[in-house]
JSON list of C-alpha atoms in Angstrom, two decimals:
[
{"chain": "U", "resi": 1, "resn": "MET", "atom": "CA", "xyz": [-28.07, -32.02, 27.77]},
{"chain": "U", "resi": 2, "resn": "ASN", "atom": "CA", "xyz": [-31.62, -31.40, 28.96]},
{"chain": "U", "resi": 3, "resn": "ASN", "atom": "CA", "xyz": [-32.84, -28.05, 27.63]},
{"chain": "U", "resi": 4, "resn": "ILE", "atom": "CA", "xyz": [-36.34, -28.26, 29.10]},
{"chain": "U", "resi": 5, "resn": "PRO", "atom": "CA", "xyz": [-35.63, -25.73, 31.92]},
{"chain": "U", "resi": 6, "resn": "LYS", "atom": "CA", "xyz": [-34.28, -23.19, 29.42]},
{"chain": "U", "resi": 7, "resn": "LEU", "atom": "CA", "xyz": [-37.23, -23.71, 27.08]},
{"chain": "U", "resi": 8, "resn": "LYS", "atom": "CA", "xyz": [-39.67, -23.37, 29.97]},
{"chain": "U", "resi": 9, "resn": "ALA", "atom": "CA", "xyz": [-37.95, -20.14, 31.09]},
{"chain": "U", "resi": 10, "resn": "ALA", "atom": "CA", "xyz": [-38.08, -18.73, 27.55]},
{"chain": "U", "resi": 11, "resn": "LYS", "atom": "CA", "xyz": [-41.77, -19.60, 27.23]},
{"chain": "U", "resi": 12, "resn": "THR", "atom": "CA", "xyz": [-42.52, -18.00, 30.60]},
{"chain": "U", "resi": 13, "resn": "ILE", "atom": "CA", "xyz": [-40.61, -14.82, 29.73]},
{"chain": "U", "resi": 14, "resn": "MET", "atom": "CA", "xyz": [-42.46, -14.44, 26.44]},
{"chain": "U", "resi": 15, "resn": "PHE", "atom": "CA", "xyz": [-45.83, -15.16, 28.05]},
{"chain": "U", "resi": 16, "resn": "LEU", "atom": "CA", "xyz": [-45.16, -12.48, 30.68]},
{"chain": "U", "resi": 17, "resn": "ALA", "atom": "CA", "xyz": [-44.07, -10.08, 27.91]},
{"chain": "U", "resi": 18, "resn": "ALA", "atom": "CA", "xyz": [-47.32, -10.86, 26.07]},
{"chain": "U", "resi": 19, "resn": "ILE", "atom": "CA", "xyz": [-49.48, -10.11, 29.10]},
{"chain": "U", "resi": 20, "resn": "TYR", "atom": "CA", "xyz": [-47.51, -6.97, 29.92]},
{"chain": "U", "resi": 21, "resn": "ASN", "atom": "CA", "xyz": [-47.65, -5.58, 26.37]},
{"chain": "U", "resi": 22, "resn": "ILE", "atom": "CA", "xyz": [-51.34, -6.30, 25.93]},
{"chain": "U", "resi": 23, "resn": "PHE", "atom": "CA", "xyz": [-52.07, -4.64, 29.28]},
{"chain": "U", "resi": 24, "resn": "TRP", "atom": "CA", "xyz": [-49.82, -1.64, 28.58]},
{"chain": "U", "resi": 25, "resn": "GLY", "atom": "CA", "xyz": [-51.22, -1.30, 25.05]},
{"chain": "U", "resi": 26, "resn": "ILE", "atom": "CA", "xyz": [-54.75, -1.12, 26.43]},
{"chain": "U", "resi": 27, "resn": "VAL", "atom": "CA", "xyz": [-53.72, 1.43, 29.07]},
{"chain": "U", "resi": 28, "resn": "ILE", "atom": "CA", "xyz": [-52.04, 3.70, 26.50]},
{"chain": "U", "resi": 29, "resn": "SER", "atom": "CA", "xyz": [-54.92, 3.34, 24.04]},
{"chain": "U", "resi": 30, "resn": "VAL", "atom": "CA", "xyz": [-57.51, 4.27, 26.67]},
{"chain": "U", "resi": 31, "resn": "TRP", "atom": "CA", "xyz": [-55.51, 6.75, 28.78]},
{"chain": "U", "resi": 32, "resn": "PRO", "atom": "CA", "xyz": [-52.59, 8.11, 26.73]},
{"chain": "U", "resi": 33, "resn": "GLN", "atom": "CA", "xyz": [-52.11, 11.07, 29.09]},
{"chain": "U", "resi": 34, "resn": "ILE", "atom": "CA", "xyz": [-50.47, 8.70, 31.59]},
{"chain": "U", "resi": 35, "resn": "ILE", "atom": "CA", "xyz": [-47.10, 9.02, 29.84]},
{"chain": "U", "resi": 36, "resn": "LEU", "atom": "CA", "xyz": [-47.19, 12.78, 29.30]},
{"chain": "U", "resi": 37, "resn": "PHE", "atom": "CA", "xyz": [-46.17, 13.53, 32.89]},
{"chain": "U", "resi": 38, "resn": "GLY", "atom": "CA", "xyz": [-48.33, 16.63, 33.17]},
{"chain": "U", "resi": 39, "resn": "ASN", "atom": "CA", "xyz": [-47.48, 18.12, 29.78]},
{"chain": "U", "resi": 40, "resn": "PRO", "atom": "CA", "xyz": [-50.62, 19.43, 28.08]},
{"chain": "U", "resi": 41, "resn": "PRO", "atom": "CA", "xyz": [-51.57, 17.09, 25.23]},
{"chain": "U", "resi": 42, "resn": "THR", "atom": "CA", "xyz": [-52.76, 18.13, 21.81]},
{"chain": "U", "resi": 43, "resn": "ASP", "atom": "CA", "xyz": [-55.49, 16.15, 20.11]},
{"chain": "U", "resi": 44, "resn": "PHE", "atom": "CA", "xyz": [-52.98, 14.97, 17.51]},
{"chain": "U", "resi": 45, "resn": "LEU", "atom": "CA", "xyz": [-50.55, 13.74, 20.18]},
{"chain": "U", "resi": 46, "resn": "LEU", "atom": "CA", "xyz": [-53.33, 11.81, 21.91]},
{"chain": "U", "resi": 47, "resn": "ILE", "atom": "CA", "xyz": [-54.24, 10.17, 18.60]},
{"chain": "U", "resi": 48, "resn": "ILE", "atom": "CA", "xyz": [-50.60, 9.20, 17.97]},
{"chain": "U", "resi": 49, "resn": "LEU", "atom": "CA", "xyz": [-50.22, 7.81, 21.49]},
{"chain": "U", "resi": 50, "resn": "ARG", "atom": "CA", "xyz": [-53.39, 5.76, 21.09]},
{"chain": "U", "resi": 51, "resn": "CYS", "atom": "CA", "xyz": [-51.94, 4.34, 17.88]},
{"chain": "U", "resi": 52, "resn": "VAL", "atom": "CA", "xyz": [-48.73, 3.50, 19.73]},
{"chain": "U", "resi": 53, "resn": "GLY", "atom": "CA", "xyz": [-50.84, 1.75, 22.36]},
{"chain": "U", "resi": 54, "resn": "MET", "atom": "CA", "xyz": [-52.49, -0.35, 19.67]},
{"chain": "U", "resi": 55, "resn": "LEU", "atom": "CA", "xyz": [-49.08, -1.30, 18.25]},
{"chain": "U", "resi": 56, "resn": "VAL", "atom": "CA", "xyz": [-47.81, -2.24, 21.71]},
{"chain": "U", "resi": 57, "resn": "GLY", "atom": "CA", "xyz": [-50.86, -4.46, 22.16]},
{"chain": "U", "resi": 58, "resn": "VAL", "atom": "CA", "xyz": [-50.21, -6.12, 18.80]},
{"chain": "U", "resi": 59, "resn": "TYR", "atom": "CA", "xyz": [-46.63, -6.83, 19.91]},
{"chain": "U", "resi": 60, "resn": "GLY", "atom": "CA", "xyz": [-48.22, -8.58, 22.88]},
{"chain": "U", "resi": 61, "resn": "ILE", "atom": "CA", "xyz": [-50.13, -10.88, 20.55]},
{"chain": "U", "resi": 62, "resn": "ALA", "atom": "CA", "xyz": [-46.88, -11.69, 18.71]},
{"chain": "U", "resi": 63, "resn": "TYR", "atom": "CA", "xyz": [-45.18, -12.40, 22.03]},
{"chain": "U", "resi": 64, "resn": "TYR", "atom": "CA", "xyz": [-48.01, -14.75, 22.96]},
{"chain": "U", "resi": 65, "resn": "PHE", "atom": "CA", "xyz": [-47.34, -16.83, 19.83]},
{"chain": "U", "resi": 66, "resn": "ALA", "atom": "CA", "xyz": [-43.62, -16.67, 20.54]},
{"chain": "U", "resi": 67, "resn": "SER", "atom": "CA", "xyz": [-44.30, -18.01, 24.04]},
{"chain": "U", "resi": 68, "resn": "LYS", "atom": "CA", "xyz": [-45.65, -21.21, 22.49]},
{"chain": "U", "resi": 69, "resn": "ASP", "atom": "CA", "xyz": [-42.46, -21.93, 20.55]},
{"chain": "U", "resi": 70, "resn": "PRO", "atom": "CA", "xyz": [-39.59, -19.44, 21.08]},
{"chain": "U", "resi": 71, "resn": "VAL", "atom": "CA", "xyz": [-37.30, -21.38, 18.74]},
{"chain": "U", "resi": 72, "resn": "ALA", "atom": "CA", "xyz": [-39.68, -21.22, 15.79]},
{"chain": "U", "resi": 73, "resn": "TYR", "atom": "CA", "xyz": [-40.78, -17.64, 16.50]},
{"chain": "U", "resi": 74, "resn": "TRP", "atom": "CA", "xyz": [-37.43, -16.15, 17.42]},
{"chain": "U", "resi": 75, "resn": "PRO", "atom": "CA", "xyz": [-37.72, -13.59, 14.55]},
{"chain": "U", "resi": 76, "resn": "LEU", "atom": "CA", "xyz": [-40.79, -12.11, 16.31]},
{"chain": "U", "resi": 77, "resn": "ILE", "atom": "CA", "xyz": [-38.72, -11.80, 19.47]},
{"chain": "U", "resi": 78, "resn": "LEU", "atom": "CA", "xyz": [-35.94, -10.16, 17.44]},
{"chain": "U", "resi": 79, "resn": "VAL", "atom": "CA", "xyz": [-38.37, -7.55, 16.08]},
{"chain": "U", "resi": 80, "resn": "GLY", "atom": "CA", "xyz": [-39.44, -6.79, 19.66]},
{"chain": "U", "resi": 81, "resn": "PHE", "atom": "CA", "xyz": [-35.80, -6.63, 20.77]},
{"chain": "U", "resi": 82, "resn": "ILE", "atom": "CA", "xyz": [-34.96, -4.13, 18.03]},
{"chain": "U", "resi": 83, "resn": "GLY", "atom": "CA", "xyz": [-37.90, -1.96, 19.08]},
{"chain": "U", "resi": 84, "resn": "LYS", "atom": "CA", "xyz": [-36.75, -2.14, 22.68]},
{"chain": "U", "resi": 85, "resn": "VAL", "atom": "CA", "xyz": [-33.30, -0.93, 21.64]},
{"chain": "U", "resi": 86, "resn": "LEU", "atom": "CA", "xyz": [-34.55, 1.87, 19.37]},
{"chain": "U", "resi": 87, "resn": "GLY", "atom": "CA", "xyz": [-37.16, 3.20, 21.81]},
{"chain": "U", "resi": 88, "resn": "PRO", "atom": "CA", "xyz": [-34.66, 4.31, 24.47]},
{"chain": "U", "resi": 89, "resn": "ILE", "atom": "CA", "xyz": [-32.29, 5.67, 21.81]},
{"chain": "U", "resi": 90, "resn": "GLY", "atom": "CA", "xyz": [-35.09, 7.83, 20.41]},
{"chain": "U", "resi": 91, "resn": "SER", "atom": "CA", "xyz": [-36.09, 8.98, 23.87]},
{"chain": "U", "resi": 92, "resn": "VAL", "atom": "CA", "xyz": [-32.56, 9.98, 24.82]},
{"chain": "U", "resi": 93, "resn": "TYR", "atom": "CA", "xyz": [-32.28, 11.91, 21.57]},
{"chain": "U", "resi": 94, "resn": "TYR", "atom": "CA", "xyz": [-35.51, 13.85, 22.15]},
{"chain": "U", "resi": 95, "resn": "ILE", "atom": "CA", "xyz": [-34.71, 14.41, 25.82]},
{"chain": "U", "resi": 96, "resn": "TRP", "atom": "CA", "xyz": [-31.34, 15.81, 24.73]},
{"chain": "U", "resi": 97, "resn": "LEU", "atom": "CA", "xyz": [-33.12, 18.12, 22.26]},
{"chain": "U", "resi": 98, "resn": "GLY", "atom": "CA", "xyz": [-35.45, 19.27, 25.02]},
{"chain": "U", "resi": 99, "resn": "LYS", "atom": "CA", "xyz": [-38.54, 17.88, 23.25]},
{"chain": "U", "resi": 100, "resn": "LEU", "atom": "CA", "xyz": [-39.24, 15.31, 26.00]},
{"chain": "U", "resi": 101, "resn": "ALA", "atom": "CA", "xyz": [-39.04, 15.70, 29.73]},
{"chain": "U", "resi": 102, "resn": "PRO", "atom": "CA", "xyz": [-36.26, 13.60, 31.30]},
{"chain": "U", "resi": 103, "resn": "SER", "atom": "CA", "xyz": [-38.94, 11.82, 33.35]},
{"chain": "U", "resi": 104, "resn": "PHE", "atom": "CA", "xyz": [-40.24, 10.31, 30.11]},
{"chain": "U", "resi": 105, "resn": "PHE", "atom": "CA", "xyz": [-37.25, 7.95, 30.15]},
{"chain": "U", "resi": 106, "resn": "TRP", "atom": "CA", "xyz": [-39.03, 5.94, 32.86]},
{"chain": "U", "resi": 107, "resn": "VAL", "atom": "CA", "xyz": [-41.43, 4.80, 30.13]},
{"chain": "U", "resi": 108, "resn": "ASN", "atom": "CA", "xyz": [-38.43, 3.20, 28.39]},
{"chain": "U", "resi": 109, "resn": "VAL", "atom": "CA", "xyz": [-37.10, 1.67, 31.58]},
{"chain": "U", "resi": 110, "resn": "TRP", "atom": "CA", "xyz": [-40.35, -0.16, 32.30]},
{"chain": "U", "resi": 111, "resn": "ASN", "atom": "CA", "xyz": [-41.40, -0.93, 28.73]},
{"chain": "U", "resi": 112, "resn": "ASP", "atom": "CA", "xyz": [-38.13, -1.55, 26.94]},
{"chain": "U", "resi": 113, "resn": "MET", "atom": "CA", "xyz": [-35.00, -1.85, 28.99]},
{"chain": "U", "resi": 114, "resn": "ILE", "atom": "CA", "xyz": [-36.24, -4.48, 31.44]},
{"chain": "U", "resi": 115, "resn": "TRP", "atom": "CA", "xyz": [-36.89, -6.81, 28.50]},
{"chain": "U", "resi": 116, "resn": "LEU", "atom": "CA", "xyz": [-33.57, -6.38, 26.66]},
{"chain": "U", "resi": 117, "resn": "LEU", "atom": "CA", "xyz": [-31.58, -9.00, 28.55]},
{"chain": "U", "resi": 118, "resn": "PRO", "atom": "CA", "xyz": [-34.34, -11.66, 28.61]},
{"chain": "U", "resi": 119, "resn": "PHE", "atom": "CA", "xyz": [-35.18, -11.16, 24.91]},
{"chain": "U", "resi": 120, "resn": "GLY", "atom": "CA", "xyz": [-31.49, -11.15, 23.97]},
{"chain": "U", "resi": 121, "resn": "TRP", "atom": "CA", "xyz": [-30.94, -14.37, 25.93]},
{"chain": "U", "resi": 122, "resn": "ILE", "atom": "CA", "xyz": [-33.87, -16.08, 24.21]},
{"chain": "U", "resi": 123, "resn": "ILE", "atom": "CA", "xyz": [-32.73, -14.98, 20.75]},
{"chain": "U", "resi": 124, "resn": "TYR", "atom": "CA", "xyz": [-29.19, -16.20, 21.43]},
{"chain": "U", "resi": 125, "resn": "GLN", "atom": "CA", "xyz": [-30.42, -19.54, 22.81]},
{"chain": "U", "resi": 126, "resn": "ALA", "atom": "CA", "xyz": [-32.84, -20.03, 19.91]},
{"chain": "U", "resi": 127, "resn": "ILE", "atom": "CA", "xyz": [-30.29, -19.23, 17.20]},
{"chain": "U", "resi": 128, "resn": "LYS", "atom": "CA", "xyz": [-27.75, -21.57, 18.80]},
{"chain": "U", "resi": 129, "resn": "LYS", "atom": "CA", "xyz": [-30.54, -24.18, 19.19]},
{"chain": "U", "resi": 130, "resn": "ARG", "atom": "CA", "xyz": [-29.90, -24.38, 22.91]},
{"chain": "U", "resi": 131, "resn": "LEU", "atom": "CA", "xyz": [-33.57, -24.24, 23.90]}
]
């Protein structure tokens, strides 16, 4: 069976994830207040958020390499997938504790949850050697 369309789709998904994460990482590093939804930031929180932005950008670089060969780099995609599972879990926990505003969950929707199905599909296809 011809797997070229699946491989092309996987490469495109990972390339889009790379661009998105690099862009979002830069935004958070430069303007971390964007995800605080009006809550007054402390200097320490701004430092931590800038560090998170740098990590998100680094994930983007990993996704770029994964976009070149999703079969070979599926472990990088798995690391991203795990982060995209744990991020929303952590947010729900801290929203439940009252430490985060419920509106913060939108950060997880746009940065984590939208990628779960595509990343999961690529990982499954790569492990089964269907790409």
